[in-house]
Amino acid sequence: MDLKIVGGDLAKAKTPCLILGVFDKHKLSGPAEAADAASDGAVTALLGKGELDGGKGWLMAYDIPGIAAERVLLLGLGKRKECNRAAFIKALGTAFGRLAEARVAKALLALPKEADDYLGVRAAALKAAQSAYRYERTKAPKKDAPVLLAELDIWVDKPARDAAERAVAHAAGIAEGVALARELGNLPGNLCTPTYLAERALALADEHTALSTEILDEDAMRELGMGSLLSVSRGSREPAKLIKMTYQGGDDAAKPIVLVGKGLTFDAGGISIKPAADMDEMKYDMAGGASVFGAVLAAVRMQLPINLIGVVPASENLPDGAANKPGDVVTSMSGQTIEILNTDAEGRLILCDALTYVERFEPALVLDMATLTGACIVALGKHPSGLFTPDDKLAKELADAGDAADDRVWRLPLWEDYQQQLDSNFADMANIGGRDAGAVTAACFLSRFTKAYRWAHLDIAGTAWVSGKEKGSTGRPVPLLAEVLIRESGVETTG
Ligand code: BES
Ligand code: MN
Ligand code: ZN
């Protein structure tokens, strides 16, 4: 999708559709005011007919005198005081949906002053790009399907131009990362296997010279002593892969940021098999891994001056004669032994070895992302991802980045008090901690493998995809990760 910053006289702009913001009580945004003046009050007159009263919804108007655009989409933004970035972006979603139905592929968005800073422009551009994604790999669009947005010009006032240009460039990179994460997530489990993910990672390195990929197969993992990870893939006919993507954008000496993502390409639960209802959604159990792909691609596309390593342990979790059994004890790469009391708590089993593995990179920071627990959805619902870290400063940084990227997280405790729930009579720890606080005990389990570095864990079980009629991958938390990487890289974003 083409994204561009433009300026100049809005009334004279030739475009299939000019999008203007309107607040409640018919208060016009700055650009809408300019258009109103150029049209001799035609915009105000339209609003006077009573639509968009509460400032929500939209109104499409054609052939407005004095306005060169073929049509104008007046977009309700609600109360001016309450119109923060998140509300504005939500309204934009409505606008882009309307454009698709109207089969308009090109538009000009006039940003109100309230949203024309770096983050506002970036969020608007990202929203536009995201509205242009449609899953087509195994389903062709119908002939009369909505037309996807192909070109968006974003109009900003002159003083904001520099930051806006940077914002659009970043948005384009982030959008590619989000689209990749969504596509990998949406692919069915029979196509998106661990081997497929490995091939995609190799292909990415072919496409981008700044990126290199290394794949560890099961023999290599055995040599490293990854007994926990390999115990999960043993129950499947698809061999596990440990995918490592390296982006060297910073100083040679600079310590890398490491992203680790759960790449469980299908989770049937293993011998502790899941109920049948909605089991198809367990194809999304590789969404953490997909977010690593997406964040790495975004960093490459934004050419961030950082060193970044993405690691994705990829496996299936299925029941067969060789699968883990409840009561089995395995030895992790760290040397710690694990009693597997529930084979469906497999994410932590593949992550723990990946987390031990990444110690060797002497990371400045490790973030892991995983669709780890249903309990996280019970605790937080589907709005924020769960955030766990022993590091208060890091918790604040991630929460701030999540707010800025409109991809929020909410911290849950990782207190010592919970650790005893993982006690086992037969191993150093059990892989489950009982009914209480399941998201916390899962994070506690991971914390036992992450002592060597600064670390946070994101439980994205509630945020990585949506269910129901609109079932599909969200690409979260790629926007958050991209924001973290931008901040860590120190590149200028404002001014
Ligand atoms: N992938 C699931 C977690 C999950 C379930 C994410 C539903 C999103 C929606 C994970 O591997 C799992 O099965 N976790 C178990 C852990 C339990 C056995 C301690 C769970 O959440 O039920
Ligand atoms: Mn599971
Ligand atoms: Zn799982």
Short mmCIF file of C-alpha atoms and ligand atoms in Angstrom, two decimals:
data_model
loop_
_atom_site.label_atom_id
_atom_site.label_comp_id
_atom_site.label_asym_id
_atom_site.label_seq_id
_atom_site.Cartn_x
_atom_site.Cartn_y
_atom_site.Cartn_z
CA MET A 1 0.00 0.00 0.00
CA ASP A 2 1.19 3.52 -0.88
CA LEU A 3 1.39 6.00 1.98
CA LYS A 4 2.41 9.60 1.44
CA ILE A 5 2.45 12.90 3.34
CA VAL A 6 1.01 15.84 1.45
CA GLY A 7 0.31 19.52 2.13
CA GLY A 8 -1.22 22.35 0.16
CA ASP A 9 -4.75 23.56 -0.44
CA LEU A 10 -7.19 20.85 0.62
CA ALA A 11 -10.07 22.30 -1.37
CA LYS A 12 -8.07 21.97 -4.60
CA ALA A 13 -6.85 18.43 -3.96
CA LYS A 14 -8.04 15.98 -6.63
CA THR A 15 -8.85 12.71 -4.93
CA PRO A 16 -11.60 10.09 -5.09
CA CYS A 17 -12.30 10.77 -1.41
CA LEU A 18 -11.35 13.44 1.09
CA ILE A 19 -11.73 12.37 4.73
CA LEU A 20 -12.50 15.18 7.17
CA GLY A 21 -13.02 14.95 10.92
CA VAL A 22 -16.04 16.38 12.71
CA PHE A 23 -16.51 16.55 16.48
CA ASP A 24 -19.81 16.41 18.29
CA LYS A 25 -22.21 19.35 18.17
CA HIS A 26 -20.99 19.81 14.58
CA LYS A 27 -17.68 21.33 15.65
CA LEU A 28 -15.34 21.10 12.70
CA SER A 29 -11.73 19.96 12.91
CA GLY A 30 -9.19 22.45 11.53
CA PRO A 31 -9.04 20.97 8.01
CA ALA A 32 -12.83 20.57 7.92
CA GLU A 33 -13.14 24.25 8.76
CA ALA A 34 -10.90 25.13 5.80
CA ALA A 35 -13.01 22.96 3.51
CA ASP A 36 -16.15 24.57 4.86
CA ALA A 37 -14.80 28.02 4.05
CA ALA A 38 -13.79 26.97 0.53
CA SER A 39 -17.26 25.54 -0.08
CA ASP A 40 -19.04 28.60 1.23
CA GLY A 41 -20.45 26.80 4.23
CA ALA A 42 -21.61 23.67 2.36
CA VAL A 43 -20.02 21.37 4.97
CA THR A 44 -21.79 23.11 7.84
CA ALA A 45 -25.03 23.09 5.86
CA LEU A 46 -24.73 19.30 5.36
CA LEU A 47 -24.18 18.71 9.03
CA GLY A 48 -27.14 20.96 9.79
CA LYS A 49 -29.41 18.34 8.25
CA GLY A 50 -29.04 16.42 11.46
CA GLU A 51 -26.71 13.50 10.84
CA LEU A 52 -23.57 12.92 12.90
CA ASP A 53 -25.33 14.51 15.82
CA GLY A 54 -23.40 12.83 18.60
CA GLY A 55 -20.23 13.13 16.58
CA LYS A 56 -20.04 9.37 15.86
CA GLY A 57 -20.44 7.57 12.56
CA TRP A 58 -19.93 9.04 9.10
CA LEU A 59 -21.58 10.94 6.30
CA MET A 60 -20.61 10.68 2.63
CA ALA A 61 -21.24 13.67 0.40
CA TYR A 62 -20.68 14.10 -3.34
CA ASP A 63 -19.91 17.07 -5.57
CA ILE A 64 -19.50 19.70 -2.91
CA PRO A 65 -19.11 23.11 -4.61
CA GLY A 66 -15.64 24.56 -4.21
CA ILE A 67 -14.12 21.16 -3.31
CA ALA A 68 -12.17 19.31 -6.00
CA ALA A 69 -12.50 15.90 -4.32
CA GLU A 70 -15.06 13.56 -5.92
CA ARG A 71 -16.55 12.84 -2.51
CA VAL A 72 -16.05 13.90 1.05
CA LEU A 73 -16.32 11.51 3.97
CA LEU A 74 -17.24 13.44 7.08
CA LEU A 75 -16.04 11.30 9.94
CA GLY A 76 -17.54 11.65 13.42
CA LEU A 77 -14.85 11.85 16.07
CA GLY A 78 -17.01 12.26 19.18
CA LYS A 79 -16.34 14.90 21.81
CA ARG A 80 -13.26 16.97 21.02
CA LYS A 81 -11.97 16.66 24.59
CA GLU A 82 -12.33 12.88 24.58
CA CYS A 83 -10.81 12.40 21.15
CA ASN A 84 -7.45 10.89 22.08
CA ARG A 85 -5.33 8.89 19.69
CA ALA A 86 -7.08 5.59 20.41
CA ALA A 87 -10.54 7.08 19.80
CA PHE A 88 -9.35 8.74 16.61
CA ILE A 89 -7.88 5.50 15.30
CA LYS A 90 -11.08 3.64 16.11
CA ALA A 91 -13.05 6.17 14.08
CA LEU A 92 -10.58 5.77 11.24
CA GLY A 93 -11.35 2.06 11.23
CA THR A 94 -14.97 2.98 10.49
CA ALA A 95 -13.86 5.30 7.69
CA PHE A 96 -11.66 2.71 6.00
CA GLY A 97 -14.43 0.12 6.29
CA ARG A 98 -16.82 2.54 4.59
CA LEU A 99 -14.30 3.24 1.80
CA ALA A 100 -13.90 -0.47 1.13
CA GLU A 101 -17.67 -0.90 0.82
CA ALA A 102 -17.87 2.13 -1.46
CA ARG A 103 -15.10 0.50 -3.54
CA VAL A 104 -12.81 3.49 -3.17
CA ALA A 105 -9.13 2.47 -3.26
CA LYS A 106 -7.54 5.92 -2.96
CA ALA A 107 -8.17 8.60 -0.41
CA LEU A 108 -6.82 11.75 1.16
CA LEU A 109 -6.99 11.93 4.93
CA ALA A 110 -6.85 15.41 6.45
CA LEU A 111 -5.52 14.92 9.95
CA PRO A 112 -6.99 17.15 12.63
CA LYS A 113 -4.44 19.10 14.69
CA GLU A 114 -5.39 16.85 17.60
CA ALA A 115 -3.63 13.90 15.89
CA ASP A 116 -0.95 15.30 13.62
CA ASP A 117 2.11 14.51 15.77
CA TYR A 118 4.49 11.63 15.07
CA LEU A 119 2.43 9.05 16.94
CA GLY A 120 -0.88 10.24 15.50
CA VAL A 121 0.35 10.13 11.92
CA ARG A 122 2.01 6.77 12.47
CA ALA A 123 -1.11 5.26 14.01
CA ALA A 124 -3.32 6.58 11.21
CA ALA A 125 -0.99 5.25 8.52
CA LEU A 126 -0.70 1.91 10.28
CA LYS A 127 -4.47 1.64 10.61
CA ALA A 128 -4.83 2.32 6.90
CA ALA A 129 -2.25 -0.30 5.99
CA GLN A 130 -3.88 -2.82 8.32
CA SER A 131 -7.26 -2.25 6.72
CA ALA A 132 -5.66 -3.26 3.44
CA TYR A 133 -4.86 -6.78 4.64
CA ARG A 134 -7.05 -9.68 3.63
CA TYR A 135 -6.33 -13.39 4.00
CA GLU A 136 -6.37 -14.93 0.51
CA ARG A 137 -3.96 -17.84 0.62
CA THR A 138 -6.64 -20.55 0.73
CA LYS A 139 -9.76 -18.51 -0.13
CA ALA A 140 -10.15 -16.30 -3.17
CA PRO A 141 -12.08 -13.06 -2.56
CA LYS A 142 -15.57 -12.91 -4.06
CA LYS A 143 -16.04 -10.77 -7.15
CA ASP A 144 -18.04 -8.19 -5.23
CA ALA A 145 -15.74 -8.26 -2.19
CA PRO A 146 -14.87 -4.88 -0.66
CA VAL A 147 -12.05 -3.12 -2.47
CA LEU A 148 -8.93 -2.74 -0.37
CA LEU A 149 -7.31 0.64 0.12
CA ALA A 150 -4.28 0.93 -2.16
CA GLU A 151 -3.20 4.53 -1.69
CA LEU A 152 -3.56 6.95 1.18
CA ASP A 153 -2.29 10.51 1.17
CA ILE A 154 -2.13 12.08 4.60
CA TRP A 155 -2.48 15.83 4.74
CA VAL A 156 -0.73 17.62 7.59
CA ASP A 157 -0.09 21.25 8.42
CA LYS A 158 3.34 22.46 7.40
CA PRO A 159 5.15 22.64 10.77
CA ALA A 160 4.49 18.95 11.40
CA ARG A 161 5.89 17.69 8.10
CA ASP A 162 9.29 16.29 9.21
CA ALA A 163 7.92 14.19 12.02
CA ALA A 164 5.06 13.12 9.76
CA GLU A 165 7.42 11.85 7.05
CA ARG A 166 9.29 9.80 9.64
CA ALA A 167 6.01 8.53 11.06
CA VAL A 168 4.80 7.31 7.68
CA ALA A 169 8.10 5.57 6.94
CA HIS A 170 7.94 3.81 10.30
CA ALA A 171 4.29 2.93 9.84
CA ALA A 172 5.07 1.29 6.50
CA GLY A 173 7.70 -0.91 8.16
CA ILE A 174 5.50 -1.79 11.11
CA ALA A 175 2.58 -2.53 8.79
CA GLU A 176 4.69 -5.05 6.87
CA GLY A 177 5.63 -6.72 10.12
CA VAL A 178 2.02 -6.81 11.31
CA ALA A 179 0.84 -8.21 7.96
CA LEU A 180 3.47 -10.95 8.09
CA ALA A 181 2.49 -11.90 11.63
CA ARG A 182 -1.18 -11.96 10.69
CA GLU A 183 -0.60 -14.05 7.59
CA LEU A 184 1.53 -16.63 9.41
CA GLY A 185 -1.06 -16.77 12.18
CA ASN A 186 -3.99 -17.23 9.82
CA LEU A 187 -2.36 -20.01 7.82
CA PRO A 188 -3.81 -23.39 8.76
CA GLY A 189 -1.73 -25.83 10.76
CA ASN A 190 -1.34 -28.22 7.84
CA LEU A 191 0.45 -25.53 5.83
CA CYS A 192 2.15 -23.59 8.60
CA THR A 193 4.32 -26.31 10.15
CA PRO A 194 7.61 -25.82 11.99
CA THR A 195 9.40 -26.65 8.73
CA TYR A 196 7.32 -24.04 6.88
CA LEU A 197 8.20 -21.37 9.47
CA ALA A 198 11.87 -22.29 9.11
CA GLU A 199 11.62 -21.93 5.34
CA ARG A 200 9.93 -18.55 5.68
CA ALA A 201 12.74 -17.38 7.96
CA LEU A 202 15.33 -18.51 5.42
CA ALA A 203 13.41 -16.76 2.63
CA LEU A 204 13.29 -13.53 4.66
CA ALA A 205 17.07 -13.61 4.96
CA ASP A 206 17.33 -14.07 1.19
CA GLU A 207 15.13 -11.03 0.63
CA HIS A 208 16.94 -8.76 3.10
CA THR A 209 20.72 -8.55 3.14
CA ALA A 210 20.76 -7.10 6.66
CA LEU A 211 19.14 -10.29 7.92
CA SER A 212 20.62 -13.75 8.38
CA THR A 213 18.81 -16.92 9.44
CA GLU A 214 20.04 -20.07 11.06
CA ILE A 215 17.89 -23.17 11.63
CA LEU A 216 18.70 -25.72 14.32
CA ASP A 217 17.20 -29.13 13.61
CA GLU A 218 16.36 -31.77 16.20
CA ASP A 219 19.87 -33.28 16.14
CA ALA A 220 21.38 -29.89 16.86
CA MET A 221 18.89 -29.35 19.66
CA ARG A 222 19.66 -32.78 21.13
CA GLU A 223 23.32 -31.88 21.15
CA LEU A 224 22.50 -28.74 23.11
CA GLY A 225 20.53 -30.82 25.62
CA MET A 226 17.10 -29.38 24.86
CA GLY A 227 15.29 -32.33 26.41
CA SER A 228 12.25 -30.28 27.34
CA LEU A 229 11.59 -28.81 23.89
CA LEU A 230 12.22 -32.15 22.17
CA SER A 231 9.81 -33.96 24.49
CA VAL A 232 6.99 -31.88 23.02
CA SER A 233 7.82 -32.49 19.35
CA ARG A 234 8.28 -36.22 19.98
CA GLY A 235 4.51 -36.67 19.91
CA SER A 236 4.24 -35.22 16.41
CA ARG A 237 5.37 -36.31 12.95
CA GLU A 238 6.55 -32.79 12.18
CA PRO A 239 10.12 -32.26 13.32
CA ALA A 240 10.75 -29.30 15.63
CA LYS A 241 12.86 -26.38 14.41
CA LEU A 242 14.66 -23.73 16.36
CA ILE A 243 14.66 -20.64 14.19
CA LYS A 244 17.19 -17.87 14.73
CA MET A 245 17.00 -14.60 12.78
CA THR A 246 19.74 -12.02 13.23
CA TYR A 247 19.52 -8.38 12.22
CA GLN A 248 22.78 -6.51 12.63
CA GLY A 249 21.78 -2.86 12.30
CA GLY A 250 23.83 -1.44 15.16
CA ASP A 251 27.47 -1.26 16.27
CA ASP A 252 29.27 -4.59 16.19
CA ALA A 253 29.93 -4.29 19.91
CA ALA A 254 26.37 -3.38 20.89
CA LYS A 255 24.59 -6.11 22.85
CA PRO A 256 21.54 -7.47 21.08
CA ILE A 257 17.90 -7.27 22.02
CA VAL A 258 16.52 -10.80 21.87
CA LEU A 259 12.92 -11.67 21.07
CA VAL A 260 11.73 -15.20 21.76
CA GLY A 261 8.31 -16.34 20.53
CA LYS A 262 6.30 -19.51 21.12
CA GLY A 263 5.94 -21.17 17.72
CA LEU A 264 3.50 -23.99 18.50
CA THR A 265 2.01 -24.50 15.04
CA PHE A 266 -0.83 -26.61 16.41
CA ASP A 267 -1.69 -27.37 20.02
CA ALA A 268 -4.05 -30.32 20.46
CA GLY A 269 -2.90 -30.60 24.06
CA GLY A 270 -1.04 -33.87 23.59
CA ILE A 271 -2.14 -36.80 25.79
CA SER A 272 -3.90 -34.26 28.05
CA ILE A 273 -5.98 -33.60 24.97
CA LYS A 274 -8.11 -30.47 24.61
CA PRO A 275 -11.90 -30.53 24.13
CA ALA A 276 -13.00 -30.39 20.48
CA ALA A 277 -14.83 -27.04 20.61
CA ASP A 278 -12.78 -24.25 19.05
CA MET A 279 -9.71 -26.44 18.85
CA ASP A 280 -9.08 -25.04 15.36
CA GLU A 281 -8.01 -21.82 17.06
CA MET A 282 -4.96 -23.61 18.39
CA LYS A 283 -3.40 -23.02 14.97
CA TYR A 284 -2.80 -19.56 16.44
CA ASP A 285 -0.57 -21.04 19.12
CA MET A 286 2.42 -19.91 17.07
CA ALA A 287 1.37 -16.25 17.29
CA GLY A 288 4.23 -15.39 19.65
CA GLY A 289 6.65 -16.76 17.07
CA ALA A 290 4.80 -14.90 14.32
CA SER A 291 5.22 -11.67 16.30
CA VAL A 292 8.98 -12.29 16.35
CA PHE A 293 8.96 -12.63 12.55
CA GLY A 294 6.90 -9.44 12.34
CA ALA A 295 9.04 -7.40 14.72
CA VAL A 296 12.26 -8.48 13.03
CA LEU A 297 10.87 -7.56 9.61
CA ALA A 298 9.67 -4.21 10.94
CA ALA A 299 13.13 -3.44 12.38
CA VAL A 300 14.75 -4.33 9.05
CA ARG A 301 12.27 -2.20 7.11
CA MET A 302 12.72 0.76 9.45
CA GLN A 303 16.50 0.25 9.25
CA LEU A 304 16.76 0.73 13.00
CA PRO A 305 20.33 1.08 14.30
CA ILE A 306 20.09 -1.87 16.69
CA ASN A 307 21.23 -5.45 16.90
CA LEU A 308 18.30 -7.79 17.14
CA ILE A 309 18.01 -11.55 17.42
CA GLY A 310 14.67 -13.31 16.97
CA VAL A 311 14.39 -16.88 18.21
CA VAL A 312 11.36 -19.07 17.53
CA PRO A 313 11.12 -22.58 18.97
CA ALA A 314 8.64 -24.26 16.61
CA SER A 315 6.81 -27.52 17.22
CA GLU A 316 3.43 -29.20 17.18
CA ASN A 317 1.79 -30.65 20.31
CA LEU A 318 -0.07 -33.83 19.38
CA PRO A 319 -0.87 -37.14 21.07
CA ASP A 320 0.80 -40.29 19.76
CA GLY A 321 2.68 -43.28 21.08
CA ALA A 322 5.85 -41.31 21.61
CA ALA A 323 4.18 -38.26 23.14
CA ASN A 324 4.83 -36.94 26.64
CA LYS A 325 2.73 -38.68 29.29
CA PRO A 326 1.54 -37.12 32.55
CA GLY A 327 4.18 -38.00 35.13
CA ASP A 328 7.08 -38.05 32.67
CA VAL A 329 10.19 -36.24 33.82
CA VAL A 330 12.40 -34.44 31.30
CA THR A 331 15.70 -32.61 31.64
CA SER A 332 15.87 -29.09 30.25
CA MET A 333 18.93 -27.52 28.65
CA SER A 334 19.53 -25.66 31.91
CA GLY A 335 19.95 -28.99 33.70
CA GLN A 336 16.78 -28.45 35.74
CA THR A 337 14.36 -31.39 35.64
CA ILE A 338 10.62 -30.97 34.96
CA GLU A 339 7.75 -33.26 35.89
CA ILE A 340 5.11 -33.00 33.16
CA LEU A 341 1.80 -33.18 34.99
CA ASN A 342 -0.20 -31.84 32.07
CA THR A 343 1.04 -32.26 28.51
CA ASP A 344 -1.10 -29.29 27.46
CA ALA A 345 1.20 -26.94 29.36
CA GLU A 346 3.68 -27.37 26.50
CA GLY A 347 4.45 -23.74 25.66
CA ARG A 348 6.64 -23.32 28.73
CA LEU A 349 8.38 -26.60 27.86
CA ILE A 350 9.58 -25.34 24.49
CA LEU A 351 10.20 -21.79 25.69
CA CYS A 352 12.38 -22.75 28.65
CA ASP A 353 15.03 -24.32 26.42
CA ALA A 354 14.90 -21.41 23.97
CA LEU A 355 15.33 -19.01 26.92
CA THR A 356 18.37 -20.92 28.16
CA TYR A 357 19.78 -21.02 24.63
CA VAL A 358 19.69 -17.23 24.20
CA GLU A 359 21.98 -16.67 27.23
CA ARG A 360 24.90 -17.15 24.88
CA PHE A 361 24.10 -13.91 23.04
CA GLU A 362 24.64 -11.86 26.21
CA PRO A 363 21.43 -9.97 25.52
CA ALA A 364 20.77 -6.41 26.64
CA LEU A 365 17.14 -7.43 27.00
CA VAL A 366 15.03 -10.53 26.34
CA LEU A 367 11.30 -10.34 25.63
CA ASP A 368 9.30 -13.49 25.16
CA MET A 369 5.84 -13.59 23.63
CA ALA A 370 3.52 -16.56 23.97
CA THR A 371 -0.11 -17.61 23.74
CA LEU A 372 0.68 -19.28 27.01
CA THR A 373 -2.43 -19.60 29.17
CA GLY A 374 -6.21 -19.51 28.96
CA ALA A 375 -5.93 -18.22 32.53
CA CYS A 376 -4.51 -14.94 31.23
CA ILE A 377 -7.75 -14.39 29.30
CA VAL A 378 -9.74 -15.15 32.44
CA ALA A 379 -7.68 -12.59 34.36
CA LEU A 380 -7.51 -9.75 31.83
CA GLY A 381 -9.93 -10.44 29.02
CA LYS A 382 -8.91 -9.70 25.46
CA HIS A 383 -7.82 -6.07 25.60
CA PRO A 384 -4.33 -6.05 27.09
CA SER A 385 -1.60 -8.66 26.86
CA GLY A 386 -0.39 -9.90 30.24
CA LEU A 387 2.99 -8.50 31.26
CA PHE A 388 5.32 -10.25 33.70
CA THR A 389 8.76 -9.11 34.75
CA PRO A 390 10.71 -8.86 37.98
CA ASP A 391 12.07 -5.51 36.74
CA ASP A 392 9.87 -2.53 37.72
CA LYS A 393 11.64 -0.13 35.37
CA LEU A 394 11.24 -2.48 32.43
CA ALA A 395 7.56 -2.97 33.32
CA LYS A 396 7.00 0.76 33.11
CA GLU A 397 8.89 1.07 29.83
CA LEU A 398 6.82 -1.68 28.25
CA ALA A 399 3.53 -0.30 29.56
CA ASP A 400 4.43 3.15 28.18
CA ALA A 401 5.41 1.69 24.82
CA GLY A 402 2.15 -0.26 24.72
CA ASP A 403 0.12 2.90 25.38
CA ALA A 404 1.99 4.80 22.68
CA ALA A 405 1.51 2.02 20.14
CA ASP A 406 -2.14 1.43 21.08
CA ASP A 407 -1.15 -2.18 21.81
CA ARG A 408 -1.47 -2.28 25.53
CA VAL A 409 -0.17 -4.55 28.25
CA TRP A 410 -1.15 -4.93 31.90
CA ARG A 411 1.25 -6.12 34.54
CA LEU A 412 0.48 -9.13 36.71
CA PRO A 413 2.58 -10.16 39.72
CA LEU A 414 5.56 -12.45 39.54
CA TRP A 415 6.07 -12.73 43.28
CA GLU A 416 8.13 -15.39 44.99
CA ASP A 417 4.96 -16.39 46.89
CA TYR A 418 3.61 -18.19 43.81
CA GLN A 419 6.74 -20.23 43.08
CA GLN A 420 5.86 -23.00 45.57
CA GLN A 421 2.86 -23.93 43.42
CA LEU A 422 5.38 -25.50 41.03
CA ASP A 423 6.86 -27.87 43.66
CA SER A 424 7.20 -31.48 42.54
CA ASN A 425 8.13 -34.64 44.48
CA PHE A 426 9.90 -36.08 41.47
CA ALA A 427 11.65 -33.23 39.70
CA ASP A 428 13.02 -29.73 40.28
CA MET A 429 9.62 -28.37 39.26
CA ALA A 430 6.25 -29.37 37.85
CA ASN A 431 5.07 -27.88 34.58
CA ILE A 432 1.75 -26.72 36.07
CA GLY A 433 0.91 -24.87 39.26
CA GLY A 434 -2.68 -25.84 39.96
CA ARG A 435 -5.93 -23.98 39.42
CA ASP A 436 -5.05 -20.65 41.02
CA ALA A 437 -3.31 -17.88 39.09
CA GLY A 438 -2.45 -20.01 36.05
CA ALA A 439 -0.98 -17.15 34.05
CA VAL A 440 1.25 -16.20 36.98
CA THR A 441 2.54 -19.71 37.67
CA ALA A 442 3.30 -20.13 33.94
CA ALA A 443 5.39 -16.95 34.10
CA CYS A 444 6.99 -18.20 37.35
CA PHE A 445 8.02 -21.34 35.49
CA LEU A 446 9.70 -19.26 32.77
CA SER A 447 11.39 -17.03 35.36
CA ARG A 448 13.44 -20.02 36.49
CA PHE A 449 15.23 -19.99 33.12
CA THR A 450 15.82 -16.26 32.74
CA LYS A 451 18.05 -15.33 35.66
CA ALA A 452 21.00 -14.38 33.46
CA TYR A 453 19.48 -11.29 31.81
CA ARG A 454 16.90 -8.51 31.87
CA TRP A 455 13.65 -10.16 30.90
CA ALA A 456 9.93 -9.73 30.43
CA HIS A 457 7.24 -12.16 29.34
CA LEU A 458 4.08 -11.22 27.43
CA ASP A 459 1.13 -13.62 27.60
CA ILE A 460 -0.74 -12.85 24.37
CA ALA A 461 -3.39 -15.59 24.65
CA GLY A 462 -6.17 -12.99 24.66
CA THR A 463 -4.77 -10.52 22.14
CA ALA A 464 -3.14 -12.44 19.29
CA TRP A 465 -6.35 -13.28 17.47
CA VAL A 466 -10.08 -12.61 17.56
CA SER A 467 -12.75 -15.31 17.51
CA GLY A 468 -16.22 -15.39 16.03
CA LYS A 469 -17.40 -14.01 12.73
CA GLU A 470 -14.32 -11.86 12.29
CA LYS A 471 -11.98 -14.71 13.26
CA GLY A 472 -8.45 -13.82 12.38
CA SER A 473 -5.02 -12.91 13.60
CA THR A 474 -4.48 -9.38 14.97
CA GLY A 475 -0.73 -9.17 14.49
CA ARG A 476 -0.36 -8.12 18.12
CA PRO A 477 2.01 -7.47 19.78
CA VAL A 478 4.07 -6.41 16.74
CA PRO A 479 3.11 -2.70 17.16
CA LEU A 480 4.26 -2.79 20.79
CA LEU A 481 7.50 -4.58 19.93
CA ALA A 482 8.22 -2.14 17.12
CA GLU A 483 7.69 0.76 19.52
CA VAL A 484 10.08 -0.81 22.03
CA LEU A 485 12.70 -1.28 19.32
CA ILE A 486 12.30 2.29 18.07
CA ARG A 487 12.76 3.60 21.62
CA GLU A 488 15.73 1.32 22.30
CA SER A 489 17.37 2.44 19.05
CA GLY A 490 17.20 6.09 20.09
CA VAL A 491 16.13 7.27 16.63
CA GLU A 492 14.45 10.64 16.66
CA THR A 493 10.72 10.59 16.28
CA THR A 494 9.45 14.04 17.23
CA GLY A 495 10.20 17.55 15.95
N1 BES B 1 -1.92 -22.62 23.98
C1 BES B 1 -2.54 -22.89 25.23
C2 BES B 1 -3.09 -21.62 25.90
C3 BES B 1 -4.31 -21.01 25.28
C4 BES B 1 -5.54 -21.60 25.44
C5 BES B 1 -4.22 -19.82 24.61
C6 BES B 1 -6.68 -21.01 24.88
C7 BES B 1 -5.34 -19.23 24.08
C8 BES B 1 -6.57 -19.82 24.20
C9 BES B 1 -1.55 -23.52 26.18
O1 BES B 1 -0.61 -24.35 25.61
C10 BES B 1 -2.34 -24.32 27.14
O2 BES B 1 -2.93 -25.28 26.73
N2 BES B 1 -2.34 -23.93 28.40
C11 BES B 1 -3.10 -24.58 29.39
C12 BES B 1 -2.24 -24.65 30.64
C13 BES B 1 -2.82 -25.53 31.70
C14 BES B 1 -2.79 -26.98 31.27
C15 BES B 1 -2.02 -25.34 32.96
C16 BES B 1 -4.37 -23.76 29.64
O3 BES B 1 -4.32 -22.53 29.58
O4 BES B 1 -5.41 -24.38 29.83
MN MN B 2 -1.37 -26.34 25.42
ZN ZN B 3 -0.16 -24.04 23.66
#
